[in-house]
Amino acid sequence: MAPVDASEARGDMTTELLEQAQSLQERTVALRREIHQHPELGLHLPRTQKAVLDSLQGLDLDIQLSKNTSGIVATLHGANPGPAVLLRGDMDALPMPEETGLPFASVEQGCMHACGHDAHTAMLASAAHLLYQHRERISGSVRFMFQPGEEGPGGAKPMLDEGLLDAAGAPQAIFALHVEPELSAGTIACRTGPILAAVDTVFARLTGKGGHGSMPHNALDPTPVACEVVQAIQTMVTRRFDVFDPVVATVGRIQSGTTNNVIPEFAEMEITLRSLSVQARERLAKGVEQLVRQIPAAHDLEVTFEIEKGYPPTVNHDSGAQAVARAAKAVLGEEQYLQMPTPWMGAEDFSYLLERFPGAFVFLGAAPLDGEPQACHSSRMRLNEAAFPAGVAMYAALALQELADKPI
């Protein structure tokens, strides 16, 4: 990745990119609010896709549409040949109600942009406009990846498998921004190595023998056995895994019985498993399976066990994280860059791209000005739109840092 002297670059990049990003704020906010008010789920987002394509009108971009999803790759070609940089924004929402009270709150029942993907999409579209103004300075191309399905079932891998991301050659670097409503607005946070976790989901059913609540000796009660499994999993996590390669196992659903005086026939469990390394991921899955199978077996219960593999760990390349730090300090100032001391245990399908190409996943602080910040996936999550120019400028700076025909 091209070296950049932040002390030399800051004046030019601050006065030019950040001011131009600010001049695009009305466009950015309008697109964000349109998408926020009409959220869509999964891989097929026709209204969102149209909004993005409409927002790119007037720019000389090569547009490729995914055949299997609503994904878009829009490519900006610079004045001279050279490598490519890929910038990603995800577009999908979550299946949950919105309780923010915002004037542009979702009008789609049971559907909300509670993870900021509306903001990512809008900032990326504005970054395309910003970089278009600087195309004469670009040696190479910028690929703007608008991705569906991040919240499930996963849209990055289908677009990757279609060849949309590297048909004209592998990108030299890739970057994705993600808003964080609990960080100060405009703060950039990043780190080298794991930044987010792998996630897998276990579905288990413990089957015993139902009966009358007064006569447990004539039944095989699965409820206390399920509780025993929960305790054993938590003990395993704390006693079998290195605290410096942590894992998290959460029994998010345990369901058994219908009324107070009936011993149920079965108990169901759903468990999420989170890990930061391939080795810990394998050990955690194996250990949980042993406990879920063997503890009920000791009580003469039958077990069905299924594990659904989710996204792998999101692991930033050192070159990508360093590029983020240089760009953030140049565009926003030293005080606006946060070196994350530890990963977070959420998961992201940008991980599939980072397994193939060098780059980094980046957090952008967007804490609201008023009220208690609410985490992503909260029905009351709100963003500070004043943070958006920092995101637009960061997208642009990362591309120019890699592709400018002379240092900026």
C-alpha positions as a printed NumPy array, in Angstrom:
array([[  0.   ,   0.   ,   0.   ],
       [  1.276,   3.434,  -0.924],
       [  2.958,   5.282,   1.962],
       [  1.419,   8.585,   2.938],
       [  2.96 ,  11.174,   5.219],
       [ -0.027,  12.218,   7.33 ],
       [  1.584,  15.462,   8.397],
       [  2.015,  16.478,   4.761],
       [ -1.314,  15.122,   3.611],
       [ -3.586,  16.463,   6.3  ],
       [ -3.957,  20.02 ,   5.081],
       [ -4.885,  19.054,   1.503],
       [ -7.128,  16.14 ,   2.451],
       [ -8.861,  18.022,   5.267],
       [ -9.643,  21.138,   3.3  ],
       [-10.568,  19.286,   0.133],
       [-12.129,  15.914,   0.904],
       [-13.864,  16.773,   4.151],
       [-15.298,  20.026,   2.804],
       [-16.49 ,  18.298,  -0.352],
       [-18.026,  15.503,   1.735],
       [-19.811,  18.161,   3.757],
       [-21.13 ,  19.741,   0.559],
       [-22.679,  16.345,  -0.295],
       [-24.4  ,  16.05 ,   3.094],
       [-27.866,  16.936,   1.835],
       [-27.59 ,  14.161,  -0.773],
       [-26.237,  11.7  ,   1.789],
       [-28.957,  12.381,   4.346],
       [-31.753,  12.293,   1.766],
       [-30.708,   8.868,   0.475],
       [-30.178,   7.529,   3.984],
       [-33.633,   8.637,   5.102],
       [-35.335,   7.246,   2.013],
       [-33.74 ,   3.85 ,   2.586],
       [-34.405,   4.02 ,   6.319],
       [-38.098,   4.676,   5.794],
       [-38.439,   1.741,   3.385],
       [-36.174,  -1.026,   4.735],
       [-35.891,  -4.391,   2.993],
       [-34.597,  -7.75 ,   4.184],
       [-32.225, -10.374,   2.884],
       [-30.746, -10.769,  -0.567],
       [-33.488,  -9.186,  -2.657],
       [-33.918,  -5.461,  -2.099],
       [-35.535,  -4.078,  -5.269],
       [-36.534,  -0.702,  -3.864],
       [-33.169,  -0.145,  -2.212],
       [-31.317,  -1.217,  -5.338],
       [-33.308,   1.279,  -7.421],
       [-32.616,   4.06 ,  -4.913],
       [-28.883,   3.375,  -5.144],
       [-28.872,   3.24 ,  -8.938],
       [-30.864,   6.477,  -9.077],
       [-28.366,   8.095,  -6.724],
       [-25.496,   7.226,  -9.089],
       [-27.161,   8.793, -12.115],
       [-24.925,  11.245, -13.938],
       [-21.676,   9.489, -13.028],
       [-19.703,   7.659, -15.691],
       [-19.543,   4.317, -13.901],
       [-19.531,   0.738, -15.13 ],
       [-22.522,  -0.876, -13.43 ],
       [-22.699,  -4.617, -12.819],
       [-25.721,  -6.186, -11.174],
       [-25.63 ,  -9.464,  -9.309],
       [-27.643, -12.223, -10.998],
       [-28.583, -13.906,  -7.731],
       [-29.035, -10.939,  -5.381],
       [-29.757,  -7.209,  -5.446],
       [-26.035,  -6.509,  -5.2  ],
       [-24.396,  -3.781,  -7.266],
       [-20.774,  -3.183,  -8.222],
       [-20.223,   0.258,  -9.72 ],
       [-16.712,   0.89 , -11.046],
       [-15.097,   4.291, -11.433],
       [-12.145,   4.312, -13.826],
       [ -9.394,   6.826, -13.219],
       [ -7.49 ,   8.821, -15.774],
       [ -4.658,   6.279, -15.933],
       [ -4.468,   2.482, -15.697],
       [ -3.586,   0.876, -12.402],
       [ -4.826,  -1.378,  -9.612],
       [ -8.295,  -1.435,  -8.085],
       [ -9.604,  -0.582,  -4.625],
       [-12.945,  -1.945,  -3.422],
       [-15.2  ,  -0.049,  -1.009],
       [-18.222,  -1.81 ,   0.492],
       [-21.537,  -0.616,   1.899],
       [-24.245,  -3.06 ,   2.996],
       [-27.91 ,  -2.331,   2.239],
       [-30.226,  -4.704,   4.148],
       [-32.273,  -4.176,   7.298],
       [-33.417,  -6.304,  10.244],
       [-36.768,  -8.078,  10.896],
       [-37.761,  -6.011,  13.93 ],
       [-40.028,  -3.088,  14.805],
       [-38.758,   0.486,  15.031],
       [-39.398,   2.543,  18.167],
       [-37.227,   5.614,  17.548],
       [-40.03 ,   8.102,  16.945],
       [-38.034,   9.626,  14.084],
       [-40.015,  11.532,  11.433],
       [-38.502,   9.215,   8.808],
       [-38.998,   6.014,  10.815],
       [-39.736,   2.782,   8.983],
       [-43.167,   2.484,   7.433],
       [-42.603,  -1.213,   6.738],
       [-44.148,  -3.225,   9.575],
       [-41.679,  -5.366,  11.486],
       [-38.674,  -4.118,   9.545],
       [-36.026,  -1.587,  10.62 ],
       [-32.582,  -0.323,   9.729],
       [-31.264,  -0.931,  13.242],
       [-27.64 ,  -1.573,  12.247],
       [-26.869,   1.493,  10.152],
       [-26.769,  -0.146,   6.738],
       [-28.873,   2.712,   5.391],
       [-26.064,   5.063,   6.418],
       [-23.354,   2.847,   4.93 ],
       [-25.153,   2.78 ,   1.592],
       [-25.741,   6.519,   1.526],
       [-22.154,   7.347,   2.498],
       [-20.783,   5.016,  -0.175],
       [-22.989,   6.546,  -2.855],
       [-21.793,  10.03 ,  -1.873],
       [-18.2  ,   8.775,  -1.882],
       [-18.746,   7.761,  -5.514],
       [-19.754,  11.361,  -6.288],
       [-16.781,  12.703,  -4.352],
       [-14.248,  10.429,  -6.022],
       [-15.762,  11.181,  -9.429],
       [-14.633,  14.769,  -8.895],
       [-11.094,  13.469,  -8.387],
       [-11.004,  10.88 , -11.176],
       [ -8.154,  12.692, -12.937],
       [ -5.985,  11.996,  -9.887],
       [ -6.747,   8.263,  -9.907],
       [ -4.453,   5.713, -11.494],
       [ -6.588,   2.607, -11.493],
       [-10.221,   2.054, -10.527],
       [-12.552,   2.162,  -7.541],
       [-15.2  ,  -0.537,  -7.162],
       [-18.197,   0.495,  -5.093],
       [-19.817,  -2.648,  -3.711],
       [-23.43 ,  -2.257,  -2.559],
       [-24.195,  -5.521,  -0.794],
       [-27.469,  -7.1  ,   0.374],
       [-27.975,  -9.83 ,   2.945],
       [-25.308,  -9.01 ,   5.539],
       [-27.785,  -9.645,   8.346],
       [-28.549, -12.981,   6.736],
       [-28.282, -15.183,   4.811],
       [-25.055, -13.457,   3.708],
       [-24.624, -11.389,   0.56 ],
       [-20.85 , -10.968,   0.334],
       [-20.076, -14.578,  -0.566],
       [-22.667, -14.854,  -3.378],
       [-21.28 , -11.696,  -4.989],
       [-17.76 , -13.046,  -4.534],
       [-18.722, -16.418,  -6.019],
       [-20.29 , -14.677,  -9.04 ],
       [-16.937, -13.058,  -9.782],
       [-18.351,  -9.559,  -9.464],
       [-15.561,  -8.353,  -7.202],
       [-12.481,  -9.554,  -9.045],
       [-13.571, -10.157, -12.648],
       [-11.144,  -7.471, -13.828],
       [ -8.434,  -8.568, -11.405],
       [ -8.172,  -8.839,  -7.658],
       [ -8.47 ,  -5.522,  -5.818],
       [ -5.272,  -4.229,  -4.281],
       [ -7.106,  -3.264,  -1.102],
       [-10.65 ,  -3.467,   0.294],
       [-12.375,  -1.421,   2.982],
       [-15.768,  -1.345,   4.708],
       [-17.128,   1.252,   7.134],
       [-19.657,   0.407,   9.843],
       [-21.337,   2.98 ,  12.073],
       [-21.087,   2.567,  15.827],
       [-23.794,   4.524,  17.707],
       [-21.97 ,   4.184,  21.013],
       [-18.781,   5.917,  19.81 ],
       [-18.357,   9.689,  19.587],
       [-19.511,  11.05 ,  16.24 ],
       [-16.733,  11.183,  13.669],
       [-14.371,   8.863,  15.548],
       [-12.649,   6.184,  13.466],
       [-11.825,   2.932,  15.27 ],
       [ -9.764,   0.09 ,  13.853],
       [ -7.143,  -2.504,  14.7  ],
       [ -4.866,  -5.078,  13.089],
       [ -5.864,  -8.736,  13.366],
       [ -9.271, -10.005,  14.515],
       [-11.766,  -7.164,  14.865],
       [-14.975,  -9.23 ,  14.882],
       [-15.799, -12.828,  15.714],
       [-16.941, -15.919,  13.875],
       [-20.503, -16.951,  14.688],
       [-22.109, -20.391,  14.562],
       [-25.553, -21.48 ,  15.752],
       [-26.514, -24.711,  17.5  ],
       [-30.039, -26.138,  17.407],
       [-30.651, -28.956,  19.9  ],
       [-33.687, -30.923,  21.044],
       [-33.567, -33.016,  24.217],
       [-36.314, -35.645,  24.25 ],
       [-37.397, -37.454,  27.378],
       [-40.775, -38.723,  28.556],
       [-43.656, -36.487,  29.58 ],
       [-45.796, -37.02 ,  32.625],
       [-47.679, -35.578,  35.583],
       [-45.895, -32.876,  37.552],
       [-46.581, -34.777,  40.788],
       [-44.819, -37.94 ,  39.595],
       [-41.442, -37.039,  38.07 ],
       [-40.14 , -40.534,  38.805],
       [-42.491, -41.885,  36.134],
       [-41.18 , -39.448,  33.52 ],
       [-37.88 , -38.354,  32.027],
       [-37.872, -34.605,  32.603],
       [-35.771, -32.758,  29.978],
       [-36.008, -29.349,  31.675],
       [-33.451, -29.779,  34.501],
       [-31.171, -31.6  ,  32.077],
       [-31.278, -28.639,  29.707],
       [-30.387, -26.386,  32.651],
       [-27.476, -28.685,  33.46 ],
       [-26.261, -28.363,  29.869],
       [-26.389, -24.557,  30.094],
       [-24.28 , -24.546,  33.248],
       [-21.798, -27.003,  31.777],
       [-21.335, -24.884,  28.641],
       [-20.559, -21.784,  30.7  ],
       [-18.106, -23.727,  32.848],
       [-16.376, -25.045,  29.738],
       [-16.049, -21.535,  28.274],
       [-14.405, -20.149,  31.405],
       [-12.199, -23.147,  32.25 ],
       [-11.197, -24.635,  28.883],
       [-10.376, -21.58 ,  26.764],
       [ -7.49 , -19.144,  26.931],
       [ -8.701, -15.684,  27.956],
       [ -6.413, -14.24 ,  25.266],
       [ -8.225, -16.24 ,  22.57 ],
       [-11.739, -15.782,  23.957],
       [-15.015, -17.415,  23.018],
       [-18.631, -16.626,  23.896],
       [-21.447, -19.185,  24.067],
       [-24.926, -17.768,  24.542],
       [-27.998, -19.923,  25.068],
       [-30.364, -17.449,  23.499],
       [-33.448, -19.668,  23.546],
       [-34.413, -22.492,  25.845],
       [-38.019, -23.629,  25.603],
       [-39.769, -26.435,  27.402],
       [-43.271, -27.216,  28.57 ],
       [-46.732, -25.718,  28.262],
       [-48.046, -25.388,  31.824],
       [-46.952, -25.682,  35.447],
       [-48.147, -29.202,  36.338],
       [-47.024, -31.108,  33.25 ],
       [-43.572, -32.567,  32.745],
       [-42.809, -31.913,  29.058],
       [-41.555, -34.458,  26.628],
       [-38.833, -32.288,  25.151],
       [-36.747, -29.155,  25.63 ],
       [-35.335, -27.095,  22.757],
       [-32.167, -25.   ,  22.84 ],
       [-30.612, -22.488,  20.458],
       [-27.046, -21.43 ,  21.161],
       [-24.752, -18.961,  19.433],
       [-21.027, -19.66 ,  19.465],
       [-18.557, -16.819,  18.894],
       [-14.805, -17.104,  18.473],
       [-11.831, -15.183,  17.127],
       [ -9.63 , -17.928,  15.686],
       [-10.078, -21.02 ,  13.553],
       [ -8.691, -23.205,  16.334],
       [-10.987, -21.828,  19.046],
       [-13.958, -22.044,  16.695],
       [-13.405, -25.744,  16.082],
       [-12.77 , -26.543,  19.745],
       [-15.85 , -24.622,  20.889],
       [-18.143, -26.375,  18.434],
       [-16.749, -29.779,  19.365],
       [-16.955, -29.1  ,  23.097],
       [-20.538, -27.85 ,  22.984],
       [-21.607, -30.831,  20.913],
       [-20.082, -33.224,  23.445],
       [-21.907, -31.574,  26.334],
       [-25.238, -31.326,  24.519],
       [-25.07 , -34.99 ,  23.536],
       [-23.447, -36.643,  26.549],
       [-25.149, -34.933,  29.497],
       [-28.67 , -35.833,  28.278],
       [-27.444, -39.336,  27.413],
       [-26.386, -39.774,  31.041],
       [-30.02 , -39.08 ,  31.971],
       [-31.369, -41.502,  29.323],
       [-32.614, -38.679,  27.086],
       [-32.344, -38.667,  23.321],
       [-30.762, -35.728,  21.515],
       [-30.888, -34.226,  18.062],
       [-28.043, -31.807,  17.394],
       [-27.435, -29.499,  14.449],
       [-24.824, -26.798,  13.998],
       [-25.161, -24.088,  11.358],
       [-21.868, -22.522,  10.38 ],
       [-22.02 , -18.748,  10.103],
       [-19.507, -16.078,   9.145],
       [-15.795, -16.613,   9.867],
       [-13.806, -14.153,  12.011],
       [-13.272, -10.716,  10.492],
       [ -9.494, -10.34 ,  10.461],
       [ -7.919,  -7.063,   9.371],
       [ -4.643,  -7.113,   7.488],
       [ -1.865,  -5.016,   8.971],
       [ -1.502,  -3.103,   5.695],
       [ -5.225,  -2.272,   5.704],
       [ -5.347,  -1.178,   9.336],
       [ -2.307,   1.025,   8.855],
       [ -3.911,   2.606,   5.795],
       [ -7.031,   3.377,   7.846],
       [ -4.973,   4.985,  10.61 ],
       [ -3.063,   7.184,   8.136],
       [ -6.209,   8.291,   6.318],
       [ -8.155,   8.987,   9.523],
       [ -5.373,  11.075,  11.045],
       [ -4.938,  12.971,   7.794],
       [ -8.628,  13.656,   7.161],
       [ -9.997,  14.007,  10.693],
       [ -6.987,  14.644,  12.911],
       [ -4.942,  12.536,  15.308],
       [ -7.509,  12.857,  18.088],
       [-10.277,  11.307,  15.992],
       [ -8.5  ,   7.975,  15.485],
       [ -8.989,   5.206,  18.053],
       [ -6.709,   2.183,  18.084],
       [ -8.981,  -0.6  ,  19.355],
       [ -7.256,  -2.598,  22.101],
       [ -9.48 ,  -5.658,  21.665],
       [-11.904,  -7.1  ,  19.114],
       [-15.673,  -7.   ,  19.468],
       [-17.646, -10.248,  19.412],
       [-20.18 ,  -9.353,  16.731],
       [-19.871, -10.968,  13.295],
       [-19.697,  -9.691,   9.703],
       [-19.683, -11.291,   6.273],
       [-17.051,  -8.817,   5.063],
       [-14.877, -11.507,   6.653],
       [-15.176, -13.581,   3.469],
       [-13.643, -10.761,   1.439],
       [-10.807, -10.25 ,   3.912],
       [ -9.971, -13.956,   3.561],
       [ -9.284, -13.254,  -0.135],
       [ -8.034,  -9.668,  -0.36 ],
       [ -5.961,  -7.36 ,   1.88 ],
       [ -7.797,  -4.578,   3.64 ],
       [ -9.672,  -3.607,   6.783],
       [-13.063,  -3.297,   8.426],
       [-13.53 ,   0.08 ,  10.123],
       [-15.892,   1.575,  12.702],
       [-17.247,   5.118,  12.394],
       [-18.602,   6.699,  15.572],
       [-22.113,   8.116,  15.202],
       [-23.398,   8.637,  18.747],
       [-26.53 ,  10.823,  18.824],
       [-26.309,  14.316,  20.291],
       [-29.18 ,  13.776,  22.713],
       [-30.388,  10.856,  24.755],
       [-28.693,   7.646,  25.778],
       [-26.931,   5.927,  22.843],
       [-28.557,   2.635,  21.914],
       [-26.551,  -0.228,  20.492],
       [-26.955,  -1.617,  17.003],
       [-29.917,  -4.012,  16.751],
       [-31.877,  -1.971,  19.292],
       [-35.359,  -0.886,  18.213],
       [-34.398,   2.598,  19.502],
       [-31.029,   2.868,  17.779],
       [-30.435,   6.357,  16.328],
       [-27.474,   7.849,  14.476],
       [-25.923,  11.286,  14.444],
       [-26.074,  12.255,  10.783],
       [-23.377,  14.869,  11.387],
       [-20.901,  11.96 ,  11.362],
       [-21.666,  11.104,   7.736],
       [-19.203,  13.531,   6.065],
       [-16.389,  11.892,   8.025],
       [-17.443,   8.521,   6.601],
       [-17.753,   9.836,   3.041],
       [-14.354,  11.517,   3.271],
       [-12.773,   8.364,   4.754],
       [-14.062,   6.205,   1.908],
       [-12.627,   8.691,  -0.591],
       [ -9.335,   9.124,   1.252],
       [ -8.721,   5.385,   1.439],
       [ -9.203,   5.045,  -2.311],
       [ -7.06 ,   8.07 ,  -3.163],
       [ -4.38 ,   6.968,  -0.735],
       [ -4.   ,   3.782,  -2.765],
       [ -4.567,   5.083,  -6.272],
       [ -3.619,   8.745,  -6.524],
       [ -1.138,   9.433,  -9.318],
       [  0.862,  11.474,  -6.8  ],
       [  0.798,  11.533,  -2.984],
       [ -2.079,  13.512,  -1.535]])
